[in-house]
Amino acid sequence: MAKGLLVTYVLWAVGGPAGLHHLYLGRDSHALLWMLTLGGGGLGWLWEFWKLPSFVAQANRAQRQRQSSGRGTPPLSPIRFAAQMIVGIYFGIVALISLSFMASFYIVGLPLAVGLGVLLVAAVGNQTSDFKNTLGAAFLTSPIFYGRPIAILPISLVASITAQKHRRYKASAGSETLSVRLYRLGLAYLAFTGPLAYSVLCNTAATIGYVAETVGSFLSWFSFFPFLGRLLESVLLLPYRVWRLLVGDPGFSSSYFQEWEKLYEFVRSFQDEKRHLAYQVLGLLEGATNEEIHRRYRELVKIWHPDHNRHQTEEAQRHFMEIQAAYEVLSQPRKPRGS
């Protein structure tokens, strides 16, 4: 059945940020991308207003032709490449917030999340990319930056380059029922939002810590790139600025530095609290030297190692993990506030 342009525009207006119009046109990958990003932060949804006629024509053409495979290689698209980078970083941040408690997170969880984000964008429309090569590039890049949240950036970059290198047209498949498509999209949506919802609702304190640590790492890294740093500042402050515009305060634009300083201090306050708790766990005074931290860590590890406390395994395991986490926090160099 041919797709109608009027119906597409109605669905775009009613449920565009949720991808309803893409679901109607059979663009399931694009629909899932919009579901997970709320229409690309709203900007992608608005930009599509001018693209809908071409989407409808492409959907109707695909229904008529049903070719077994596409010929040639799709043209290189800087917009698609940039979107792959952004969504890869977005997926990585969500994974860092909700899954970083995993023992092998930086080896398995992070590259898998970033790679899947890149592949999702690569599969938008009539194009796709090689699954194994893209994920393989992400997994090979991850160990180089092991244990650093900033690893999201190089992993996303390498995976996006690989996806572009292996881009191709999709092979046409048989039509599926709407229920099957919705079932598959629902599973993908739950796989993305389930761990994040659990982390936010059931482990709120740790989630706040992960968010603060991630944002702090990004702020430190972007300090070497002034233009990108200002762009990141604008993105972080956008909701605040929009709110001030709505309440009608005309003088807010003159206090840009103070606004950013408040946001930065807000993030740093969580980091300071994290270090304070780490000192308490190790039983040290704040400002202890690295030698004192290392010596105290070795002493507590010997005391609370689960193998030495078989009569109270659960309590020993809990203390052992707290000691490990506290030592990891205090082992990271602390940058001065003015840096």
mmCIF file of C-alpha atoms in Angstrom:
data_model
loop_
_atom_site.group_PDB
_atom_site.id
_atom_site.type_symbol
_atom_site.label_atom_id
_atom_site.label_comp_id
_atom_site.label_asym_id
_atom_site.label_seq_id
_atom_site.Cartn_x
_atom_site.Cartn_y
_atom_site.Cartn_z
ATOM 1 C CA MET A 1 0.000 0.000 0.000
ATOM 2 C CA ALA A 2 1.433 3.381 -1.014
ATOM 3 C CA LYS A 3 2.404 5.746 1.792
ATOM 4 C CA GLY A 4 0.667 9.111 1.927
ATOM 5 C CA LEU A 5 2.492 12.395 2.414
ATOM 6 C CA LEU A 6 -0.396 13.948 4.369
ATOM 7 C CA VAL A 7 -0.518 11.030 6.802
ATOM 8 C CA THR A 8 3.240 11.270 7.221
ATOM 9 C CA TYR A 9 3.041 14.965 8.103
ATOM 10 C CA VAL A 10 0.230 14.319 10.593
ATOM 11 C CA LEU A 11 2.252 11.583 12.322
ATOM 12 C CA TRP A 12 5.311 13.831 12.252
ATOM 13 C CA ALA A 13 3.374 16.585 14.016
ATOM 14 C CA VAL A 14 1.639 14.319 16.542
ATOM 15 C CA GLY A 15 4.365 11.848 17.440
ATOM 16 C CA GLY A 16 7.438 12.955 15.535
ATOM 17 C CA PRO A 17 9.882 12.933 18.474
ATOM 18 C CA ALA A 18 8.810 9.332 19.161
ATOM 19 C CA GLY A 19 9.382 8.314 15.537
ATOM 20 C CA LEU A 20 5.781 7.509 14.596
ATOM 21 C CA HIS A 21 6.190 8.798 11.038
ATOM 22 C CA HIS A 22 9.303 6.669 10.545
ATOM 23 C CA LEU A 23 7.441 3.632 11.846
ATOM 24 C CA TYR A 24 4.683 4.324 9.327
ATOM 25 C CA LEU A 25 7.214 4.550 6.492
ATOM 26 C CA GLY A 26 8.955 1.329 7.493
ATOM 27 C CA ARG A 27 12.104 3.106 8.689
ATOM 28 C CA ASP A 28 12.395 1.141 11.924
ATOM 29 C CA SER A 29 16.029 2.042 12.653
ATOM 30 C CA HIS A 30 15.199 5.724 12.334
ATOM 31 C CA ALA A 31 12.137 5.256 14.522
ATOM 32 C CA LEU A 32 14.213 3.598 17.246
ATOM 33 C CA LEU A 33 16.825 6.356 17.035
ATOM 34 C CA TRP A 34 14.125 8.999 17.527
ATOM 35 C CA MET A 35 12.578 7.024 20.407
ATOM 36 C CA LEU A 36 15.906 6.887 22.244
ATOM 37 C CA THR A 37 16.898 10.503 21.596
ATOM 38 C CA LEU A 38 13.458 12.182 21.487
ATOM 39 C CA GLY A 39 13.812 13.159 17.889
ATOM 40 C CA GLY A 40 17.489 13.986 18.051
ATOM 41 C CA GLY A 41 16.933 16.438 20.875
ATOM 42 C CA GLY A 42 14.093 18.001 18.912
ATOM 43 C CA LEU A 43 16.457 19.481 16.325
ATOM 44 C CA GLY A 44 16.433 16.425 14.086
ATOM 45 C CA TRP A 45 12.648 16.259 14.270
ATOM 46 C CA LEU A 46 12.285 19.890 13.142
ATOM 47 C CA TRP A 47 14.886 19.525 10.399
ATOM 48 C CA GLU A 48 12.927 16.584 8.959
ATOM 49 C CA PHE A 49 10.028 18.836 8.004
ATOM 50 C CA TRP A 50 11.704 19.467 4.648
ATOM 51 C CA LYS A 51 12.838 15.847 4.217
ATOM 52 C CA LEU A 52 9.488 14.092 4.572
ATOM 53 C CA PRO A 53 8.583 14.159 0.846
ATOM 54 C CA SER A 54 11.831 12.377 -0.028
ATOM 55 C CA PHE A 55 11.245 9.844 2.782
ATOM 56 C CA VAL A 56 7.771 9.058 1.422
ATOM 57 C CA ALA A 57 9.072 8.739 -2.140
ATOM 58 C CA GLN A 58 11.846 6.443 -0.983
ATOM 59 C CA ALA A 59 9.405 4.236 0.943
ATOM 60 C CA ASN A 60 7.029 3.915 -2.031
ATOM 61 C CA ARG A 61 9.905 3.236 -4.412
ATOM 62 C CA ALA A 62 11.206 0.487 -2.143
ATOM 63 C CA GLN A 63 7.747 -1.124 -2.049
ATOM 64 C CA ARG A 64 7.557 -1.237 -5.833
ATOM 65 C CA GLN A 65 11.047 -2.405 -6.609
ATOM 66 C CA ARG A 66 11.866 -4.944 -3.869
ATOM 67 C CA GLN A 67 15.377 -5.359 -5.217
ATOM 68 C CA SER A 68 17.473 -8.076 -3.718
ATOM 69 C CA SER A 69 20.336 -5.728 -2.959
ATOM 70 C CA GLY A 70 21.566 -2.217 -3.599
ATOM 71 C CA ARG A 71 24.215 -1.557 -6.180
ATOM 72 C CA GLY A 72 27.374 0.408 -5.569
ATOM 73 C CA THR A 73 28.414 2.276 -2.449
ATOM 74 C CA PRO A 74 26.334 5.046 -0.877
ATOM 75 C CA PRO A 75 27.866 8.526 -1.078
ATOM 76 C CA LEU A 76 29.855 9.731 1.894
ATOM 77 C CA SER A 77 27.694 11.867 4.191
ATOM 78 C CA PRO A 78 29.346 14.237 6.701
ATOM 79 C CA ILE A 79 25.972 14.665 8.423
ATOM 80 C CA ARG A 80 25.595 10.912 8.942
ATOM 81 C CA PHE A 81 29.194 10.697 10.183
ATOM 82 C CA ALA A 82 28.613 13.502 12.702
ATOM 83 C CA ALA A 83 25.370 11.854 13.837
ATOM 84 C CA GLN A 84 27.202 8.553 14.322
ATOM 85 C CA MET A 85 29.757 10.303 16.518
ATOM 86 C CA ILE A 86 27.114 12.091 18.603
ATOM 87 C CA VAL A 87 24.860 9.062 19.110
ATOM 88 C CA GLY A 88 27.874 6.856 19.874
ATOM 89 C CA ILE A 89 28.923 9.303 22.598
ATOM 90 C CA TYR A 90 25.331 9.479 23.850
ATOM 91 C CA PHE A 91 25.052 5.692 24.103
ATOM 92 C CA GLY A 92 28.422 5.569 25.844
ATOM 93 C CA ILE A 93 27.396 8.129 28.456
ATOM 94 C CA VAL A 94 24.155 6.281 29.175
ATOM 95 C CA ALA A 95 26.111 3.032 29.551
ATOM 96 C CA LEU A 96 28.618 4.744 31.827
ATOM 97 C CA ILE A 97 25.812 5.958 34.065
ATOM 98 C CA SER A 98 23.868 2.693 34.207
ATOM 99 C CA LEU A 99 26.400 -0.118 33.674
ATOM 100 C CA SER A 100 29.768 1.064 34.982
ATOM 101 C CA PHE A 101 29.437 -1.203 38.030
ATOM 102 C CA MET A 102 30.252 -4.162 35.760
ATOM 103 C CA ALA A 103 33.686 -5.670 36.367
ATOM 104 C CA SER A 104 34.557 -5.716 32.657
ATOM 105 C CA PHE A 105 32.689 -2.555 31.710
ATOM 106 C CA TYR A 106 35.536 -0.771 29.923
ATOM 107 C CA ILE A 107 36.407 -3.907 27.960
ATOM 108 C CA VAL A 108 32.919 -5.144 27.059
ATOM 109 C CA GLY A 109 30.103 -2.808 28.093
ATOM 110 C CA LEU A 110 31.424 0.559 26.920
ATOM 111 C CA PRO A 111 32.651 -0.415 23.416
ATOM 112 C CA LEU A 112 29.494 -2.461 22.850
ATOM 113 C CA ALA A 113 27.239 0.477 23.772
ATOM 114 C CA VAL A 114 29.163 2.998 21.673
ATOM 115 C CA GLY A 115 29.395 0.615 18.717
ATOM 116 C CA LEU A 116 25.671 -0.092 18.780
ATOM 117 C CA GLY A 117 24.930 3.626 18.829
ATOM 118 C CA VAL A 118 27.109 4.150 15.765
ATOM 119 C CA LEU A 119 25.526 1.192 13.974
ATOM 120 C CA LEU A 120 22.024 2.469 14.736
ATOM 121 C CA VAL A 121 22.727 5.701 12.865
ATOM 122 C CA ALA A 122 24.502 3.786 10.103
ATOM 123 C CA ALA A 123 21.307 1.735 9.560
ATOM 124 C CA VAL A 124 19.042 4.772 9.120
ATOM 125 C CA GLY A 125 17.260 4.916 5.764
ATOM 126 C CA ASN A 126 18.346 2.608 2.951
ATOM 127 C CA GLN A 127 21.919 2.283 4.187
ATOM 128 C CA THR A 128 23.703 0.088 6.692
ATOM 129 C CA SER A 129 27.234 -0.923 7.613
ATOM 130 C CA ASP A 130 29.244 -3.970 8.558
ATOM 131 C CA PHE A 131 28.319 -5.111 12.066
ATOM 132 C CA LYS A 132 31.476 -7.102 12.859
ATOM 133 C CA ASN A 133 33.998 -4.558 11.602
ATOM 134 C CA THR A 134 32.363 -1.630 13.400
ATOM 135 C CA LEU A 135 32.087 -3.421 16.741
ATOM 136 C CA GLY A 136 35.547 -4.902 16.261
ATOM 137 C CA ALA A 137 37.037 -1.424 15.866
ATOM 138 C CA ALA A 138 35.266 -0.289 19.044
ATOM 139 C CA PHE A 139 36.516 -3.266 21.055
ATOM 140 C CA LEU A 140 40.094 -2.826 19.802
ATOM 141 C CA THR A 141 40.129 0.863 20.733
ATOM 142 C CA SER A 142 38.682 0.456 24.221
ATOM 143 C CA PRO A 143 41.728 -1.119 25.997
ATOM 144 C CA ILE A 144 43.935 1.805 24.939
ATOM 145 C CA PHE A 145 41.889 4.128 27.157
ATOM 146 C CA TYR A 146 40.955 1.573 29.811
ATOM 147 C CA GLY A 147 39.346 2.996 32.933
ATOM 148 C CA ARG A 148 38.846 6.510 31.550
ATOM 149 C CA PRO A 149 35.369 7.889 30.839
ATOM 150 C CA ILE A 150 36.885 9.994 28.065
ATOM 151 C CA ALA A 151 37.395 6.711 26.172
ATOM 152 C CA ILE A 152 33.898 7.296 24.800
ATOM 153 C CA LEU A 153 35.254 9.893 22.363
ATOM 154 C CA PRO A 154 38.000 7.877 20.605
ATOM 155 C CA ILE A 155 35.849 4.733 20.554
ATOM 156 C CA SER A 156 33.015 6.625 18.883
ATOM 157 C CA LEU A 157 35.410 8.252 16.413
ATOM 158 C CA VAL A 158 37.065 4.980 15.356
ATOM 159 C CA ALA A 159 33.743 3.125 15.154
ATOM 160 C CA SER A 160 32.216 5.936 13.051
ATOM 161 C CA ILE A 161 35.152 5.932 10.634
ATOM 162 C CA THR A 162 34.900 2.146 10.297
ATOM 163 C CA ALA A 163 31.142 2.304 9.749
ATOM 164 C CA GLN A 164 31.613 4.893 7.008
ATOM 165 C CA LYS A 165 34.343 2.829 5.388
ATOM 166 C CA HIS A 166 32.093 -0.244 5.203
ATOM 167 C CA ARG A 167 28.844 1.545 4.340
ATOM 168 C CA ARG A 168 26.536 -0.157 1.857
ATOM 169 C CA TYR A 169 22.925 -0.245 0.751
ATOM 170 C CA LYS A 170 20.537 -2.509 2.603
ATOM 171 C CA ALA A 171 19.432 -5.746 1.027
ATOM 172 C CA SER A 172 15.662 -5.768 0.650
ATOM 173 C CA ALA A 173 13.884 -8.181 2.944
ATOM 174 C CA GLY A 174 10.368 -9.529 2.975
ATOM 175 C CA SER A 175 7.664 -7.428 4.571
ATOM 176 C CA GLU A 176 6.961 -8.024 8.257
ATOM 177 C CA THR A 177 3.800 -7.548 10.230
ATOM 178 C CA LEU A 178 3.448 -4.461 12.384
ATOM 179 C CA SER A 179 3.266 -6.565 15.560
ATOM 180 C CA VAL A 180 6.645 -8.180 14.849
ATOM 181 C CA ARG A 181 8.242 -4.797 14.159
ATOM 182 C CA LEU A 182 6.768 -3.280 17.323
ATOM 183 C CA TYR A 183 7.930 -6.267 19.366
ATOM 184 C CA ARG A 184 11.489 -5.879 18.103
ATOM 185 C CA LEU A 185 11.490 -2.132 18.693
ATOM 186 C CA GLY A 186 10.063 -2.635 22.180
ATOM 187 C CA LEU A 187 12.819 -5.053 23.127
ATOM 188 C CA ALA A 188 15.476 -2.675 21.860
ATOM 189 C CA TYR A 189 13.906 0.225 23.750
ATOM 190 C CA LEU A 190 13.737 -1.747 27.000
ATOM 191 C CA ALA A 191 17.330 -2.926 26.607
ATOM 192 C CA PHE A 192 18.393 0.722 26.431
ATOM 193 C CA THR A 193 16.154 2.279 29.078
ATOM 194 C CA GLY A 194 15.872 -0.631 31.542
ATOM 195 C CA PRO A 195 19.375 -0.454 33.082
ATOM 196 C CA LEU A 196 19.242 3.343 33.126
ATOM 197 C CA ALA A 197 15.869 3.404 34.895
ATOM 198 C CA TYR A 198 17.051 0.846 37.447
ATOM 199 C CA SER A 199 20.209 2.831 38.133
ATOM 200 C CA VAL A 200 18.331 6.101 38.557
ATOM 201 C CA LEU A 201 15.506 4.722 40.710
ATOM 202 C CA CYS A 202 17.319 2.083 42.776
ATOM 203 C CA ASN A 203 20.875 3.406 42.929
ATOM 204 C CA THR A 204 20.380 7.146 42.858
ATOM 205 C CA ALA A 205 23.462 8.163 44.851
ATOM 206 C CA ALA A 206 25.816 6.090 42.716
ATOM 207 C CA THR A 207 24.132 7.370 39.551
ATOM 208 C CA ILE A 208 24.737 10.974 40.598
ATOM 209 C CA GLY A 209 28.359 10.088 41.253
ATOM 210 C CA TYR A 210 28.749 8.520 37.828
ATOM 211 C CA VAL A 211 27.170 11.553 36.164
ATOM 212 C CA ALA A 212 29.425 13.958 38.063
ATOM 213 C CA GLU A 213 32.531 11.930 37.257
ATOM 214 C CA THR A 214 31.623 11.685 33.573
ATOM 215 C CA VAL A 215 30.819 15.375 33.181
ATOM 216 C CA GLY A 216 33.936 16.315 35.132
ATOM 217 C CA SER A 217 36.113 14.196 32.838
ATOM 218 C CA PHE A 218 34.572 15.768 29.759
ATOM 219 C CA LEU A 219 35.053 19.267 31.142
ATOM 220 C CA SER A 220 38.713 18.586 31.886
ATOM 221 C CA TRP A 221 39.314 17.148 28.409
ATOM 222 C CA PHE A 222 37.513 19.961 26.590
ATOM 223 C CA SER A 223 39.607 22.578 28.395
ATOM 224 C CA PHE A 224 42.315 21.894 25.793
ATOM 225 C CA PHE A 225 39.882 22.713 22.956
ATOM 226 C CA PRO A 226 38.389 26.178 23.619
ATOM 227 C CA PHE A 227 35.902 26.116 20.751
ATOM 228 C CA LEU A 228 34.527 22.683 21.638
ATOM 229 C CA GLY A 229 34.535 23.688 25.294
ATOM 230 C CA ARG A 230 32.360 26.718 24.567
ATOM 231 C CA LEU A 231 30.060 24.542 22.471
ATOM 232 C CA LEU A 232 29.694 22.067 25.341
ATOM 233 C CA GLU A 233 29.007 24.909 27.741
ATOM 234 C CA SER A 234 26.242 26.183 25.475
ATOM 235 C CA VAL A 235 24.647 22.736 25.306
ATOM 236 C CA LEU A 236 24.744 22.246 29.075
ATOM 237 C CA LEU A 237 23.374 25.703 29.759
ATOM 238 C CA LEU A 238 20.688 25.623 27.051
ATOM 239 C CA PRO A 239 17.833 24.341 29.291
ATOM 240 C CA TYR A 240 18.687 26.960 31.905
ATOM 241 C CA ARG A 241 18.799 29.759 29.352
ATOM 242 C CA VAL A 242 15.493 28.701 27.785
ATOM 243 C CA TRP A 243 13.875 28.672 31.218
ATOM 244 C CA ARG A 244 15.159 32.166 31.968
ATOM 245 C CA LEU A 245 13.816 33.374 28.645
ATOM 246 C CA LEU A 246 10.390 31.954 29.447
ATOM 247 C CA VAL A 247 10.231 33.611 32.871
ATOM 248 C CA GLY A 248 11.255 36.895 31.238
ATOM 249 C CA ASP A 249 14.499 37.972 32.894
ATOM 250 C CA PRO A 250 16.249 40.197 30.306
ATOM 251 C CA GLY A 251 19.472 40.558 32.242
ATOM 252 C CA PHE A 252 20.516 36.937 32.415
ATOM 253 C CA SER A 253 22.722 37.030 29.296
ATOM 254 C CA SER A 254 25.249 39.277 31.031
ATOM 255 C CA SER A 255 26.005 36.674 33.711
ATOM 256 C CA TYR A 256 27.245 33.892 31.449
ATOM 257 C CA PHE A 257 30.409 33.265 33.405
ATOM 258 C CA GLN A 258 28.601 33.079 36.731
ATOM 259 C CA GLU A 259 26.083 30.603 35.296
ATOM 260 C CA TRP A 260 28.823 28.331 34.014
ATOM 261 C CA GLU A 261 30.753 28.647 37.264
ATOM 262 C CA LYS A 262 27.656 27.525 39.188
ATOM 263 C CA LEU A 263 27.260 24.484 36.969
ATOM 264 C CA TYR A 264 30.947 23.620 37.229
ATOM 265 C CA GLU A 265 30.951 24.016 41.012
ATOM 266 C CA PHE A 266 27.829 21.842 41.163
ATOM 267 C CA VAL A 267 29.686 19.043 39.416
ATOM 268 C CA ARG A 268 32.847 19.528 41.455
ATOM 269 C CA SER A 269 30.851 19.392 44.709
ATOM 270 C CA PHE A 270 29.937 15.767 43.988
ATOM 271 C CA GLN A 271 33.562 14.960 43.238
ATOM 272 C CA ASP A 272 34.690 16.594 46.496
ATOM 273 C CA GLU A 273 32.073 14.648 48.434
ATOM 274 C CA LYS A 274 33.229 11.449 46.764
ATOM 275 C CA ARG A 275 36.834 12.046 47.870
ATOM 276 C CA HIS A 276 35.670 12.932 51.388
ATOM 277 C CA LEU A 277 33.810 9.618 51.675
ATOM 278 C CA ALA A 278 36.827 7.778 50.283
ATOM 279 C CA TYR A 279 39.030 9.187 53.059
ATOM 280 C CA GLN A 280 36.455 8.046 55.609
ATOM 281 C CA VAL A 281 36.369 4.506 54.197
ATOM 282 C CA LEU A 282 40.156 4.208 54.425
ATOM 283 C CA GLY A 283 40.229 5.879 57.867
ATOM 284 C CA LEU A 284 42.548 8.686 56.757
ATOM 285 C CA LEU A 285 42.580 12.421 57.220
ATOM 286 C CA GLU A 286 42.039 14.560 54.157
ATOM 287 C CA GLY A 287 45.302 15.533 52.537
ATOM 288 C CA ALA A 288 47.038 12.213 53.266
ATOM 289 C CA THR A 289 50.027 11.480 51.031
ATOM 290 C CA ASN A 290 49.998 8.853 48.306
ATOM 291 C CA GLU A 291 52.274 6.654 50.390
ATOM 292 C CA GLU A 292 49.880 6.810 53.347
ATOM 293 C CA ILE A 293 46.914 6.018 51.089
ATOM 294 C CA HIS A 294 48.694 3.058 49.505
ATOM 295 C CA ARG A 295 49.905 1.708 52.858
ATOM 296 C CA ARG A 296 46.441 1.979 54.430
ATOM 297 C CA TYR A 297 44.865 0.365 51.383
ATOM 298 C CA ARG A 298 47.168 -2.658 51.607
ATOM 299 C CA GLU A 299 46.450 -3.026 55.325
ATOM 300 C CA LEU A 300 42.665 -2.948 54.887
ATOM 301 C CA VAL A 301 42.751 -5.298 51.909
ATOM 302 C CA LYS A 302 44.569 -7.890 54.002
ATOM 303 C CA ILE A 303 42.044 -7.484 56.820
ATOM 304 C CA TRP A 304 38.870 -7.610 54.736
ATOM 305 C CA HIS A 305 39.840 -9.946 51.931
ATOM 306 C CA PRO A 306 36.970 -12.467 51.520
ATOM 307 C CA ASP A 307 39.401 -15.391 51.598
ATOM 308 C CA HIS A 308 40.441 -14.359 55.115
ATOM 309 C CA ASN A 309 36.872 -13.901 56.372
ATOM 310 C CA ARG A 310 35.002 -17.033 55.373
ATOM 311 C CA HIS A 311 32.856 -16.795 58.514
ATOM 312 C CA GLN A 312 31.470 -13.414 57.366
ATOM 313 C CA THR A 313 31.782 -13.551 53.615
ATOM 314 C CA GLU A 314 29.063 -11.051 52.715
ATOM 315 C CA GLU A 315 30.278 -8.356 55.091
ATOM 316 C CA ALA A 316 33.885 -8.880 54.021
ATOM 317 C CA GLN A 317 32.918 -8.665 50.365
ATOM 318 C CA ARG A 318 31.078 -5.401 50.972
ATOM 319 C CA HIS A 319 34.010 -3.845 52.863
ATOM 320 C CA PHE A 320 36.473 -5.135 50.279
ATOM 321 C CA MET A 321 34.564 -3.484 47.426
ATOM 322 C CA GLU A 322 34.255 -0.206 49.349
ATOM 323 C CA ILE A 323 38.005 -0.195 50.000
ATOM 324 C CA GLN A 324 38.750 -0.879 46.341
ATOM 325 C CA ALA A 325 36.439 1.935 45.216
ATOM 326 C CA ALA A 326 37.859 4.402 47.759
ATOM 327 C CA TYR A 327 41.430 3.629 46.725
ATOM 328 C CA GLU A 328 40.534 4.094 43.064
ATOM 329 C CA VAL A 329 39.044 7.530 43.802
ATOM 330 C CA LEU A 330 42.037 8.727 45.819
ATOM 331 C CA SER A 331 44.529 7.335 43.326
ATOM 332 C CA GLN A 332 43.278 9.739 40.651
ATOM 333 C CA PRO A 333 45.207 13.031 40.607
ATOM 334 C CA ARG A 334 43.136 15.927 41.799
ATOM 335 C CA LYS A 335 43.286 19.046 39.654
ATOM 336 C CA PRO A 336 43.127 22.485 41.293
ATOM 337 C CA ARG A 337 39.923 24.432 40.864
ATOM 338 C CA GLY A 338 41.575 27.156 38.914
ATOM 339 C CA SER A 339 43.018 24.841 36.240
#
